[in-house]
Tab-separated table of C-alpha atoms in Angstrom:
chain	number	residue	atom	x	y	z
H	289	UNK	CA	0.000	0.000	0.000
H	290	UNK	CA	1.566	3.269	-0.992
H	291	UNK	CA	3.133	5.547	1.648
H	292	UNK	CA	2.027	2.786	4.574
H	293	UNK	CA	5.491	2.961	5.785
H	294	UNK	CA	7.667	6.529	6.564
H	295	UNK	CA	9.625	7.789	3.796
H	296	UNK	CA	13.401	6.480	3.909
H	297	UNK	CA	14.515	7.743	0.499
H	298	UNK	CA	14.181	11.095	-0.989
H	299	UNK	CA	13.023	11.184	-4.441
H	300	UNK	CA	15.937	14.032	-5.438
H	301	UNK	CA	18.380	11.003	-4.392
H	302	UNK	CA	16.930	7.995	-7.002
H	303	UNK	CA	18.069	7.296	-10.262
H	304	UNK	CA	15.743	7.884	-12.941
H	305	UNK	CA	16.329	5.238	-16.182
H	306	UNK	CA	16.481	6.911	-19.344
H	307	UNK	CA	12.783	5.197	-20.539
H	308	UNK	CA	11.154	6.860	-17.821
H	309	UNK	CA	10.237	11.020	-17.414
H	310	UNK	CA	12.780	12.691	-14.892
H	311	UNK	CA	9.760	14.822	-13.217
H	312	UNK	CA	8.538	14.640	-9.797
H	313	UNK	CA	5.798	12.888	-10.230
H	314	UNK	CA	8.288	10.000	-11.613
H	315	UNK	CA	10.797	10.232	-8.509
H	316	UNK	CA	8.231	10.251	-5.769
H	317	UNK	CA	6.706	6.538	-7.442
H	318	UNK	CA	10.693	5.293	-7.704
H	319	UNK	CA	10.543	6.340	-4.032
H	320	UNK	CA	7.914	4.386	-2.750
H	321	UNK	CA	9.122	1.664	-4.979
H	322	UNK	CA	12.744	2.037	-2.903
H	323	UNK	CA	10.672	1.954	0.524
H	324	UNK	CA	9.354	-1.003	-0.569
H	325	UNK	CA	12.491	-2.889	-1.073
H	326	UNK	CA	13.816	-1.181	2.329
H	327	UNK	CA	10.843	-2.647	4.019
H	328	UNK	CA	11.028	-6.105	2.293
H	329	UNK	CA	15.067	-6.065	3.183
H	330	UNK	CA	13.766	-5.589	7.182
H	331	UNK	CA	11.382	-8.352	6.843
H	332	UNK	CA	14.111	-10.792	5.745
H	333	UNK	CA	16.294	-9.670	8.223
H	334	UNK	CA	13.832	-10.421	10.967
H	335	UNK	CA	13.057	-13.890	9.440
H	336	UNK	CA	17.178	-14.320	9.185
H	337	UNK	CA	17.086	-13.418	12.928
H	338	UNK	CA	14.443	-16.390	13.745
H	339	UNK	CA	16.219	-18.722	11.939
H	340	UNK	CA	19.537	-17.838	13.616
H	341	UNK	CA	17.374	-18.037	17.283
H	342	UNK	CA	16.265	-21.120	16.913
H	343	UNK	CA	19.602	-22.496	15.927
H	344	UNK	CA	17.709	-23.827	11.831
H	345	UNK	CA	20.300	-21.114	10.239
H	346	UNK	CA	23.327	-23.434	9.295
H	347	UNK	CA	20.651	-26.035	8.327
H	348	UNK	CA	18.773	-23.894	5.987
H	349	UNK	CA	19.157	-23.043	2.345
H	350	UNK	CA	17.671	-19.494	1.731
H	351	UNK	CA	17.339	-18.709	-1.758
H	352	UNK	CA	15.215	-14.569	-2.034
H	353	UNK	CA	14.370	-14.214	-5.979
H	354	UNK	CA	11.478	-11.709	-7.403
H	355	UNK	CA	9.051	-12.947	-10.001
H	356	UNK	CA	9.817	-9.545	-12.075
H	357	UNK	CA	12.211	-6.585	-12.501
H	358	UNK	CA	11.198	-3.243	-11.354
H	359	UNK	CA	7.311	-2.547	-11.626
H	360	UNK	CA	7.446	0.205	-14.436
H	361	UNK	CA	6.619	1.173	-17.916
H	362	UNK	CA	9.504	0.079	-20.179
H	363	UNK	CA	10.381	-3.002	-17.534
H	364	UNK	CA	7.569	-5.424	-15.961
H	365	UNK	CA	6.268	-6.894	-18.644
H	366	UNK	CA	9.027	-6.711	-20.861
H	367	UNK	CA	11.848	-9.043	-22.808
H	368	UNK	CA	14.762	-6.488	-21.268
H	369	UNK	CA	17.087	-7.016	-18.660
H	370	UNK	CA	14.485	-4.007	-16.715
H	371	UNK	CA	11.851	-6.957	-16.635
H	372	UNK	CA	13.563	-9.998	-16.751
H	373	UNK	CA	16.458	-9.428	-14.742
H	374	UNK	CA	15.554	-10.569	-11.389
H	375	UNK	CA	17.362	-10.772	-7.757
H	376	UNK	CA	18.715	-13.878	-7.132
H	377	UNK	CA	20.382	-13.915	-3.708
H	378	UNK	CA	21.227	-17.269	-2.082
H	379	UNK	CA	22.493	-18.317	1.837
H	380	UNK	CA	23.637	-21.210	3.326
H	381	UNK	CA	26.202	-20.734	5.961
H	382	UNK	CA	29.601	-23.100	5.592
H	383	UNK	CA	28.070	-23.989	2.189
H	384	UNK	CA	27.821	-20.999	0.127
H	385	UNK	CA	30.640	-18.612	0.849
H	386	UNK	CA	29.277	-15.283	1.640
H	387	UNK	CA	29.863	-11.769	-0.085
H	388	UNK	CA	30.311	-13.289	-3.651
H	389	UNK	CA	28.620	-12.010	-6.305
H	390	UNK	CA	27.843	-13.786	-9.499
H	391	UNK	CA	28.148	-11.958	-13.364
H	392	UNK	CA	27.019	-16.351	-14.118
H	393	UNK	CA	23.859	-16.567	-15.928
H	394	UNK	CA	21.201	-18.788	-14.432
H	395	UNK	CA	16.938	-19.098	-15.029
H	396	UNK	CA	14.213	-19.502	-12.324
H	397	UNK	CA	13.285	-22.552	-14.556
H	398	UNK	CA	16.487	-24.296	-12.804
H	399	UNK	CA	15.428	-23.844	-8.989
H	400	UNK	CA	13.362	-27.034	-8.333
H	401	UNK	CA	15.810	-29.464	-9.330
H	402	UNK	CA	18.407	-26.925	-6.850
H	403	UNK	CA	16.202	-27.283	-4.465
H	404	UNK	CA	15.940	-31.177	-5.061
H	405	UNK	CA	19.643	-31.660	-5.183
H	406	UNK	CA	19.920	-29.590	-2.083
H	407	UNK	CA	17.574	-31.695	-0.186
H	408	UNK	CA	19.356	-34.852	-1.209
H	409	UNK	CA	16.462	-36.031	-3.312
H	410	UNK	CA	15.928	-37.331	-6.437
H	411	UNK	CA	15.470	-34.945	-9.457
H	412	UNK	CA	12.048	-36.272	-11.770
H	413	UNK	CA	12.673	-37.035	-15.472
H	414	UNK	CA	9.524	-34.607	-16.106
H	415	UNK	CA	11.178	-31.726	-13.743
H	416	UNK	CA	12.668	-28.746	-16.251
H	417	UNK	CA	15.380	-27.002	-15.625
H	418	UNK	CA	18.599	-28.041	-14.576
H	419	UNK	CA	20.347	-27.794	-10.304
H	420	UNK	CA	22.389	-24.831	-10.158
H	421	UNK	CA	23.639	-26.196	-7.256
H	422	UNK	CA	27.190	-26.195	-8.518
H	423	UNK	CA	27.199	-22.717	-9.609
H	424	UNK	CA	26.498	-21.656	-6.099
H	425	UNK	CA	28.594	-23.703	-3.954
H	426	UNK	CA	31.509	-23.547	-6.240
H	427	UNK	CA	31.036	-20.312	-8.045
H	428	UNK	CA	30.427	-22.025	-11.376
H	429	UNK	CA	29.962	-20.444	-14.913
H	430	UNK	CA	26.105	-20.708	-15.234
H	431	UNK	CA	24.340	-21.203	-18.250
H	432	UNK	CA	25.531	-20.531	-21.679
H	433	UNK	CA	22.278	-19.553	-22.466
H	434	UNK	CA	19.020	-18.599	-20.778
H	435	UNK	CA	15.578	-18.052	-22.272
H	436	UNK	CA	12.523	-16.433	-21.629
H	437	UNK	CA	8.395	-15.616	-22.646
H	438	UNK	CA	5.495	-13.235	-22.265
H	439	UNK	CA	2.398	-14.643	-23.074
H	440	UNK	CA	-0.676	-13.399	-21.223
H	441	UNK	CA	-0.305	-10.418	-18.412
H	442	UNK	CA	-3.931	-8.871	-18.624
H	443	UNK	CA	-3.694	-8.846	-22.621
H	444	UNK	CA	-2.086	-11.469	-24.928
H	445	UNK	CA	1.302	-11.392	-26.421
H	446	UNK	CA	3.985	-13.490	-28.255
H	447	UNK	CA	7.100	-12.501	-27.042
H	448	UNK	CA	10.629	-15.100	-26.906
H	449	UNK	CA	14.130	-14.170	-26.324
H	450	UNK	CA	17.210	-16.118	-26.105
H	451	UNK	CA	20.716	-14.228	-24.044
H	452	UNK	CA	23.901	-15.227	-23.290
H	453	UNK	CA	26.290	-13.270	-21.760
H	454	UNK	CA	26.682	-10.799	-24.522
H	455	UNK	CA	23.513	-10.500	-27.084
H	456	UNK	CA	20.172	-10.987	-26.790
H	457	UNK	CA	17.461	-11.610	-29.298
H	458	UNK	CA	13.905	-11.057	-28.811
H	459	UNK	CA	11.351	-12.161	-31.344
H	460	UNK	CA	7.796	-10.018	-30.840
H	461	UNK	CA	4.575	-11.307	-32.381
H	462	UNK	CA	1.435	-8.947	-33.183
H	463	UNK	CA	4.052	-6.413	-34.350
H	464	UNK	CA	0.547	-4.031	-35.931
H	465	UNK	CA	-0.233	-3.661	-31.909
H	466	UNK	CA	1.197	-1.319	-29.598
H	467	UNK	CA	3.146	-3.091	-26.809
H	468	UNK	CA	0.981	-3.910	-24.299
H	469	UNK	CA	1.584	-3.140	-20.686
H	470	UNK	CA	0.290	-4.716	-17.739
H	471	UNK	CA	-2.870	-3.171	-15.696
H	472	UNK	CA	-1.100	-1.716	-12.901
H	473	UNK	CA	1.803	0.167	-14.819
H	474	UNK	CA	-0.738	1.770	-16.969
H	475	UNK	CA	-2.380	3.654	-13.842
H	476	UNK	CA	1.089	4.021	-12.203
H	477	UNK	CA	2.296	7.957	-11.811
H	478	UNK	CA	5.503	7.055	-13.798
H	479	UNK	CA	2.927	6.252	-17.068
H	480	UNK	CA	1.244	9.418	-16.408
H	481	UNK	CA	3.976	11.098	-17.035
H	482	UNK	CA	5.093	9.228	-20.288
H	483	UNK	CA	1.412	10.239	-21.417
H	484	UNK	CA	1.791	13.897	-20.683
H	485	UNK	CA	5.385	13.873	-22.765
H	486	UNK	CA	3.639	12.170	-25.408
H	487	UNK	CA	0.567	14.406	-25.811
H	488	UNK	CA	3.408	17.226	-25.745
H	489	UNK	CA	5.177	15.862	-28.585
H	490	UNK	CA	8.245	15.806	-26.073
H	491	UNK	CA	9.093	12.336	-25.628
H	492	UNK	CA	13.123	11.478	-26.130
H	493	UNK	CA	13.864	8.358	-28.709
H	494	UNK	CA	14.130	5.873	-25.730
H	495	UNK	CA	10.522	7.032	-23.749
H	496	UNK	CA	9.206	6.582	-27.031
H	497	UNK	CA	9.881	3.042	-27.706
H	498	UNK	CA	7.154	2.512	-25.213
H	499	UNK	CA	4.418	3.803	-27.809
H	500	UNK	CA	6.316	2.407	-31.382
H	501	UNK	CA	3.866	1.014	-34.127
H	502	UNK	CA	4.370	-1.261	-35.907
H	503	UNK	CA	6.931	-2.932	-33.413
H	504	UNK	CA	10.072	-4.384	-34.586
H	505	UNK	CA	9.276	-8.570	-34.910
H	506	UNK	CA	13.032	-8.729	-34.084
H	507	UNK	CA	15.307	-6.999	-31.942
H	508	UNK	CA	18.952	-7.683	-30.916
H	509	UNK	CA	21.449	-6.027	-28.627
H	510	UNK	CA	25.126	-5.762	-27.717
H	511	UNK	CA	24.510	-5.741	-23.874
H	512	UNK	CA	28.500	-4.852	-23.941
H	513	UNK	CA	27.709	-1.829	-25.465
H	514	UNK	CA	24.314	-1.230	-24.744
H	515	UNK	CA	23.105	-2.564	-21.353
H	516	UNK	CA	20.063	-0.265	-22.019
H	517	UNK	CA	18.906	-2.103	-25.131
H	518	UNK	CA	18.380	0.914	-26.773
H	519	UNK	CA	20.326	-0.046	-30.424
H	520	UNK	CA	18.137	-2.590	-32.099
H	521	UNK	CA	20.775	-4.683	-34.261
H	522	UNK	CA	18.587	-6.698	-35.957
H	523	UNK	CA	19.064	-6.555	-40.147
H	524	UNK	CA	22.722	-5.290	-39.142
H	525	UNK	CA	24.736	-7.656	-41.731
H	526	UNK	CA	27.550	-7.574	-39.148
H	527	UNK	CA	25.783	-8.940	-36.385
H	528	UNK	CA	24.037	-11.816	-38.889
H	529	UNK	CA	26.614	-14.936	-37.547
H	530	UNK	CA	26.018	-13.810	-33.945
């Protein structure tokens, strides 16, 4: 629920991504989208502290993910690294050494047969998805290559992509329609403010790939060179073997 909990970040102090409107309308919603993390991050720590009383924490594999990226126009919803990029933070004290962080790529798809291996159990034949129990307790490489899908989120699209740890191609059906977002962005303050840019004529080229028609069917990145996904590739003769 918005502004249930006292303001711990200042909207002049968040960073603003270059597909959203730098107003204050914009920084106030990345705000209360901070507070919510800093709220979630105390919850954790209290259920961290429970485990750790009742002497379960050296016994217990904790693995904190998000369904989603962030929950704004340009991310939820979409094939980018903004929407599909997720947390993935793992603990399991004199198992998983602590502190590391990971550049490996790895899916949600591969977390039931982790959670199998981790548990000593047998992994199903009809279980997707691969353990990535290696990767964490020895720091491994990941995948080579992860993929991913919109389908239905209140309207219906055809979206794919395929990454590794470089490109990424995304293949978009109903290419005649504009992009279609999910419910609650489209009522958010940060979409109000893409619509009143828009109306104005005053949109800059990467706010306006939220409104493009006819969409590109294809689209492919350098995410060396262009974390944002910004530079569509695609039809590049250079980039064709890749």
């Amino acid at each position: 629920e918005r502004n249930s909990t006292p303001r711990a970040n200042r909207p002049e102090e968040v960073d603003v991504p270059r597909f959203l409107v730098d107003d204050r309308r914009t920084r106030e919603d990345l705000a209360d989208y901070y507070n919510e993390i800093s709220r979630m991050d105390g919850n954790i720590g209290r259920m961290m502290k429970t485990l750790e009383e009742k002497g379960r924490l050296n016994n217990t594999l904790v693995i904190f993910f998000s369904d989603n990226g962030m929950p704004f126009p340009g991310a939820k919803g979409t094939l980018y690294d903004s929407g599909v990029g997720t947390p993935l933070i793992c603990s399991w004290p004199g198992r998983i050494r602590p502190g590391v962080r990971s550049r490996a790529l790895l899916s949600v798809i591969d977390l039931a047969p982790t959670i199998l291996e981790a548990a000593g159990l047998p992994v199903p034949g009809t279980v997707q998805g691969k353990s990535m129990l290696v990767d964490l307790l020895e720091e491994g490489p990941g995948r080579e290559y992860v993929f991913g899908e919109r389908n239905w989120h209140n309207c219906d699209e055809h979206m794919r992509y395929v990454r590794n740890s470089r490109f990424k191609l995304i293949r978009n059906a109903y290419t005649e329609l504009p992009f279609g977002n999910p419910a609650d962005l489209s009522m958010s303050p940060s979409w109000y403010s893409l619509m009143d840019l828009k109306e104005k004529a005053e949109l800059n080229r990467e706010q306006r790939r939220h409104f493009v028609v006819p969409r590109p069917a294809a689209e492919f990145y350098d995410l060396d060179s262009d974390p944002g996904e910004f530079d569509n590739l695609a039809g590049h003769p250079e980039y064709a073997g890749e």
